[in-house]
GROMACS .gro file of C-alpha atoms in nm:
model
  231
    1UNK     CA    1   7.834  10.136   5.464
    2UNK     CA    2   7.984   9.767   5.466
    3UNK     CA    3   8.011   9.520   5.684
    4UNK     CA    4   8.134   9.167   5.645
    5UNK     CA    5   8.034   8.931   5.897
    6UNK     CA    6   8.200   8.554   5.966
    7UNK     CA    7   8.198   8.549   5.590
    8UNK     CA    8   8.325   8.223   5.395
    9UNK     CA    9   8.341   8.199   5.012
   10UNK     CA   10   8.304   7.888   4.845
   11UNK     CA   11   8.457   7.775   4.473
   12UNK     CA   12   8.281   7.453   4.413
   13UNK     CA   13   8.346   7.259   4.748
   14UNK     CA   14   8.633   7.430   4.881
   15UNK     CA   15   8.586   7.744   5.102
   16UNK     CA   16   8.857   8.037   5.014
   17UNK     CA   17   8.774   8.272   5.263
   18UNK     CA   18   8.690   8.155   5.610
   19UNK     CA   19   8.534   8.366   5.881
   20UNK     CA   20   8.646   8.694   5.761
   21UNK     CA   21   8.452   8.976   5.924
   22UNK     CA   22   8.518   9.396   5.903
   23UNK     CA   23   8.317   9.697   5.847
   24UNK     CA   24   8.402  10.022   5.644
   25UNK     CA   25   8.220  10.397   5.703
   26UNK     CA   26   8.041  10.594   5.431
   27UNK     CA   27   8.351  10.781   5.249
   28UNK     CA   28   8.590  10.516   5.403
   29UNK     CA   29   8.921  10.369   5.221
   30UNK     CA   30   8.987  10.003   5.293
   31UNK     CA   31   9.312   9.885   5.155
   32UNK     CA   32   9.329   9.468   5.152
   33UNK     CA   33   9.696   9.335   5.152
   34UNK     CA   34   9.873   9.013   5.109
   35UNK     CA   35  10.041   8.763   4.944
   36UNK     CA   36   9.919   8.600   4.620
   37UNK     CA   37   9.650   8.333   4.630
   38UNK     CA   38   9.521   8.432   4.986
   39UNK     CA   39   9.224   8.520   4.895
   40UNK     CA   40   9.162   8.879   4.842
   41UNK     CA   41   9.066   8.839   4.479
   42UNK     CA   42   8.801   8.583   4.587
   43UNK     CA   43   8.716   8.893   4.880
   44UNK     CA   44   8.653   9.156   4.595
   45UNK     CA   45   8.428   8.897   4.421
   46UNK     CA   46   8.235   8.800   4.716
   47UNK     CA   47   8.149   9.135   4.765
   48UNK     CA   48   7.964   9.116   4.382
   49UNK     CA   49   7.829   8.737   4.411
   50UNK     CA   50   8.107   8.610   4.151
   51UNK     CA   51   8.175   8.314   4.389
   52UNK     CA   52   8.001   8.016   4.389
   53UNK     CA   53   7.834   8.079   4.738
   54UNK     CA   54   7.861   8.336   5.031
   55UNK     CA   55   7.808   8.177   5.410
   56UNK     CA   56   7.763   8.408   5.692
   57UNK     CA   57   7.620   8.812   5.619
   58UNK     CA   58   7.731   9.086   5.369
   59UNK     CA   59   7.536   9.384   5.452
   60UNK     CA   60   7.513   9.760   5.202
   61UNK     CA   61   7.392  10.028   5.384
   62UNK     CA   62   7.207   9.853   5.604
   63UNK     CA   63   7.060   9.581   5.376
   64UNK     CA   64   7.175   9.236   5.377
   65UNK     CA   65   7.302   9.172   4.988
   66UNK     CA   66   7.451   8.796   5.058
   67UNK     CA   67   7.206   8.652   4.827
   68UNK     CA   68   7.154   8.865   4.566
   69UNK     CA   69   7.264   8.893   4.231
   70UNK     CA   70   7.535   9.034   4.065
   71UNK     CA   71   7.339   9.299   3.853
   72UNK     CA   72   7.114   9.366   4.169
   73UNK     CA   73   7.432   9.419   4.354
   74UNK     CA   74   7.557   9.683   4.122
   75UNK     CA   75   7.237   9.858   4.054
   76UNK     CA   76   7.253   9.909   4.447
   77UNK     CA   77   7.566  10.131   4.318
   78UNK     CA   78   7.850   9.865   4.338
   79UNK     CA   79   8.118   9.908   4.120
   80UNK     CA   80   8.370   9.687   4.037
   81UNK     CA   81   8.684   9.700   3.842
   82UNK     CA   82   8.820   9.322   3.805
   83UNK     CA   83   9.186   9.216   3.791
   84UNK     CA   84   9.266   9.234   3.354
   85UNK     CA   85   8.991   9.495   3.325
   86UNK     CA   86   8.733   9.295   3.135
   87UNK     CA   87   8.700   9.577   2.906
   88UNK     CA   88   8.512   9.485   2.565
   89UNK     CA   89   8.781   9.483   2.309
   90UNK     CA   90   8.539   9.521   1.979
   91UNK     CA   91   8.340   9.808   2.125
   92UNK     CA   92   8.467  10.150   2.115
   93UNK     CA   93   8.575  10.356   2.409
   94UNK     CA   94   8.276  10.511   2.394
   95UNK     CA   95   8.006  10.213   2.400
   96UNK     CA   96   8.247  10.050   2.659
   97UNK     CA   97   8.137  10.338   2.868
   98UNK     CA   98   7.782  10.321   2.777
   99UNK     CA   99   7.777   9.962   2.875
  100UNK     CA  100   7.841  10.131   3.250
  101UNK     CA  101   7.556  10.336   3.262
  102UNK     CA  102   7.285  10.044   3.235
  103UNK     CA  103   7.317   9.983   3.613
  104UNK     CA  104   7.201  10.351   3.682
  105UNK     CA  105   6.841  10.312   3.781
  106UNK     CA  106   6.743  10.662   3.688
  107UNK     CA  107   6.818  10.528   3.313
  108UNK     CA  108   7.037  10.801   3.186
  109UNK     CA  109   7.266  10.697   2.927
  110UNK     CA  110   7.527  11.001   2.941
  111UNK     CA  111   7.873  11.016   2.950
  112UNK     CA  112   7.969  11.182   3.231
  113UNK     CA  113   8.194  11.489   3.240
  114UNK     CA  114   8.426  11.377   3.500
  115UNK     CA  115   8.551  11.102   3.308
  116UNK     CA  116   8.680  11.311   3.085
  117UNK     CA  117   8.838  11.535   3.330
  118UNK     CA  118   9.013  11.225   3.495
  119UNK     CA  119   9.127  11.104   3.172
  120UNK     CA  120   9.109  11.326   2.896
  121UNK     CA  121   9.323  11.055   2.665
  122UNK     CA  122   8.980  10.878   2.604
  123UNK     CA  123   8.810  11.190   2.439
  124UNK     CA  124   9.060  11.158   2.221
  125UNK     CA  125   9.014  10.832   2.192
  126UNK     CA  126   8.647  10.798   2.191
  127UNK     CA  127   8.585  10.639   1.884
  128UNK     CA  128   8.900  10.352   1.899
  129UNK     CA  129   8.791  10.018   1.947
  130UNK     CA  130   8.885   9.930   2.341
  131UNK     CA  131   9.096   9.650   2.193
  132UNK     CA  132   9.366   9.924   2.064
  133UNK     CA  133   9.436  10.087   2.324
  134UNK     CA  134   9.734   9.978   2.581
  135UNK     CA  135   9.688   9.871   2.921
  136UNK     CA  136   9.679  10.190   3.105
  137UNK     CA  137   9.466  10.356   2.866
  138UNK     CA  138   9.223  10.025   2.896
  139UNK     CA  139   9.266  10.083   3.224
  140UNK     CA  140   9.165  10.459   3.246
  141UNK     CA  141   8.884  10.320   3.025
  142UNK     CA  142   8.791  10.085   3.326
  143UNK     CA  143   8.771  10.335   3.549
  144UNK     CA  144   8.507  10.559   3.332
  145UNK     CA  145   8.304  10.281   3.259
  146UNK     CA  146   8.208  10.228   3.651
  147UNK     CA  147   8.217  10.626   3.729
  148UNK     CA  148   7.946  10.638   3.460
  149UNK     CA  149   7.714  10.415   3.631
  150UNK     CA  150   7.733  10.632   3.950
  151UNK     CA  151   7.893  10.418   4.222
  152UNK     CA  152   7.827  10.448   4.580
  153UNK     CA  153   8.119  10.226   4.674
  154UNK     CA  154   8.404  10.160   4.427
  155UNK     CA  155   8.578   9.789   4.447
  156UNK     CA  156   8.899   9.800   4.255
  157UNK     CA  157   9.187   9.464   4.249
  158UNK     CA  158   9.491   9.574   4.202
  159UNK     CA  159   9.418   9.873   3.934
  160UNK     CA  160   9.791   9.973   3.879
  161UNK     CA  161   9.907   9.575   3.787
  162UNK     CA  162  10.103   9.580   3.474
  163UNK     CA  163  10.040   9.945   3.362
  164UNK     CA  164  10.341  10.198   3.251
  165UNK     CA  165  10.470  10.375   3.589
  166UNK     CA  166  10.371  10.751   3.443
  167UNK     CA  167   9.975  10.589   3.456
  168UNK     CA  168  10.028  10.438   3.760
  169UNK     CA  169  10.013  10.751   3.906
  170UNK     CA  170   9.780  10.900   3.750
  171UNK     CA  171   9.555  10.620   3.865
  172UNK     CA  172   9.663  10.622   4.247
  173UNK     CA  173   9.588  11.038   4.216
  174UNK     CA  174   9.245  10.952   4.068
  175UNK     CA  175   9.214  10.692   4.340
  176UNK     CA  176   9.274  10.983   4.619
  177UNK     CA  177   9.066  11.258   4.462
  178UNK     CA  178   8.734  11.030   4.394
  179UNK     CA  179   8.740  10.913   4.777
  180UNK     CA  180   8.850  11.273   4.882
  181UNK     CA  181   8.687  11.506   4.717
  182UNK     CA  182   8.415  11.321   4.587
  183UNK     CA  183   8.322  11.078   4.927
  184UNK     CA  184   8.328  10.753   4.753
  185UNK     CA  185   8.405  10.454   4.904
  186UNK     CA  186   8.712  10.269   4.866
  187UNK     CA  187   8.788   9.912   4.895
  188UNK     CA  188   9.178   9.870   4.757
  189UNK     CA  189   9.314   9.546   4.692
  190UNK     CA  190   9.658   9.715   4.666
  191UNK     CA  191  10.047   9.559   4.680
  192UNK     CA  192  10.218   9.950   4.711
  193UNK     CA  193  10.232   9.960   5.141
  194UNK     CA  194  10.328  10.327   5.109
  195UNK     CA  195  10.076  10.456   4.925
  196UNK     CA  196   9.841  10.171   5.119
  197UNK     CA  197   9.945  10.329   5.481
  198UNK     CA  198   9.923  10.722   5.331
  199UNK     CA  199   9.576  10.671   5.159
  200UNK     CA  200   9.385  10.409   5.409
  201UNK     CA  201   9.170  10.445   5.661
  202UNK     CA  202   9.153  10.079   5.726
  203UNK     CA  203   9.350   9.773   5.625
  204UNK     CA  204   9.293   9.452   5.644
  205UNK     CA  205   9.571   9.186   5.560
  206UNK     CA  206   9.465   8.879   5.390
  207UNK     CA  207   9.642   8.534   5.478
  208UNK     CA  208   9.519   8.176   5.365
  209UNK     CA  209   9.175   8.330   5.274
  210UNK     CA  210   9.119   8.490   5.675
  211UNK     CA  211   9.208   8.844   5.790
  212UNK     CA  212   9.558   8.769   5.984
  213UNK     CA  213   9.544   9.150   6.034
  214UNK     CA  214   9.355   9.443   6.024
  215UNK     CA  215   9.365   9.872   6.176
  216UNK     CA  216   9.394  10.222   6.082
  217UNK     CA  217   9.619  10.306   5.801
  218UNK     CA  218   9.886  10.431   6.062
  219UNK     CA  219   9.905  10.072   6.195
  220UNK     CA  220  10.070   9.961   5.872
  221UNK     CA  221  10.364   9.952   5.992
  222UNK     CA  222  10.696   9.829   5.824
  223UNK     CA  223  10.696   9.531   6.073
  224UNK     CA  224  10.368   9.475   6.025
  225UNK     CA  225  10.460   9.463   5.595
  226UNK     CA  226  10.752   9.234   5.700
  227UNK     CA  227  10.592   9.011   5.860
  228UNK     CA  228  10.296   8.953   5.627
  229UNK     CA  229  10.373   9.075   5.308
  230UNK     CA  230  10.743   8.948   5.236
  231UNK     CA  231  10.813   8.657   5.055
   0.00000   0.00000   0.00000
């Protein structure tokens, strides 16, 4: 479904990723590991043109999206969940999930069902400004906002930072059933190695802004965690 090929990501003059190449299946869950301020951040938003520019090839199903723009990248059915949520604090839980539907291209503004399902606490909440709710419910907010606009592959940075434990997992559960049951696709920037090696398919590990790393999730190995991930 993706593949990432001698990519490097530029902010202003100075490239952050350098030659990083892997591919990931339809229905695939790619956890990326690593330290802070290696670079998978600046991974997650190369893959939606947030950087400011992409050498080598990023292809999406087949087509090459290295160029393109942001909103044509998520109208291909890109979603993206950003480190701190970006959530719209003045607009209500509902109209922050509206706001996810406008990169649907069969133009239905609906709130889906299964947002509800997943997180019933915003139907009770569907009127309360985003703004006043906590962090896990902004959170579980995040998440409906990018189900709504029908995702084909689902790019989420570190969705459990600085929520409540009980939410955390909820959110890894949620994480499991919408690549499980439902076949999305997962890329996982993700610091939790257990849940990283029981959930992934593939993992890559991140290290000065190239892939030091990479295998099946049973190749995450506590040496391989120890020798990359520690401090």
């Amino acid at each position: 479904m993706i593949e990432a090929t001698n990519l490097y990501s530029y902010y202003g003059k100075s490239p952050v990723l350098q030659d990083v190449s892997f591919s990931l299946r339809q229905g695939e869950l790619l956890s990326v590991l690593g330290r802070n301020g290696v670079g998978k951040t600046t991974l997650m938003r190369s893959f939606m043109g947030l950087t400011d520019k992409l050498e080598g090839r990023l292809t999406f199903n087949g087509q090459d999206i290295t160029r393109m723009r942001t909103d044509e990248r998520a109208r291909l059915g890109i979603g993206y969940i950003p480190q701190g949520r970006e959530i719209i604090p003045r607009f209500t839980v509902r109209e922050n999930i509206v706001m996810g539907t406008y990169a649907r291209t069969d133009g239905k503004r609906v709130l889906p069902e299964l947002v509800f399902e997943l997180f019933p606490i915003l139907k009770d909440f569907i009127d309360r400004r985003g703004g006043d709710l906590s962090g896990g419910q902004q959170q579980q907010l995040a998440f409906a906002r990018v189900l709504a606009m029908d995702p084909k592959l689902l790019i989420l940075d570190e969705p459990t930072e600085g929520i409540q434990p009980n939410i955390v997992k909820q959110i890894h559960d949620v994480i499991v059933r919408l690549n499980r049951e439902f076949g999305l696709t997962v890329v996982l920037v993700e610091q939790n190695v257990p849940f990283a090696r029981a959930v992934s398919d593939r993992f890559v590990v991140m290290d000065k802004g190239r892939v030091a790393i990479s295998g099946t999730g049973a190749d995450l190995s506590d040496e391989v965690a120890e020798r990359h991930l520690t401090f």
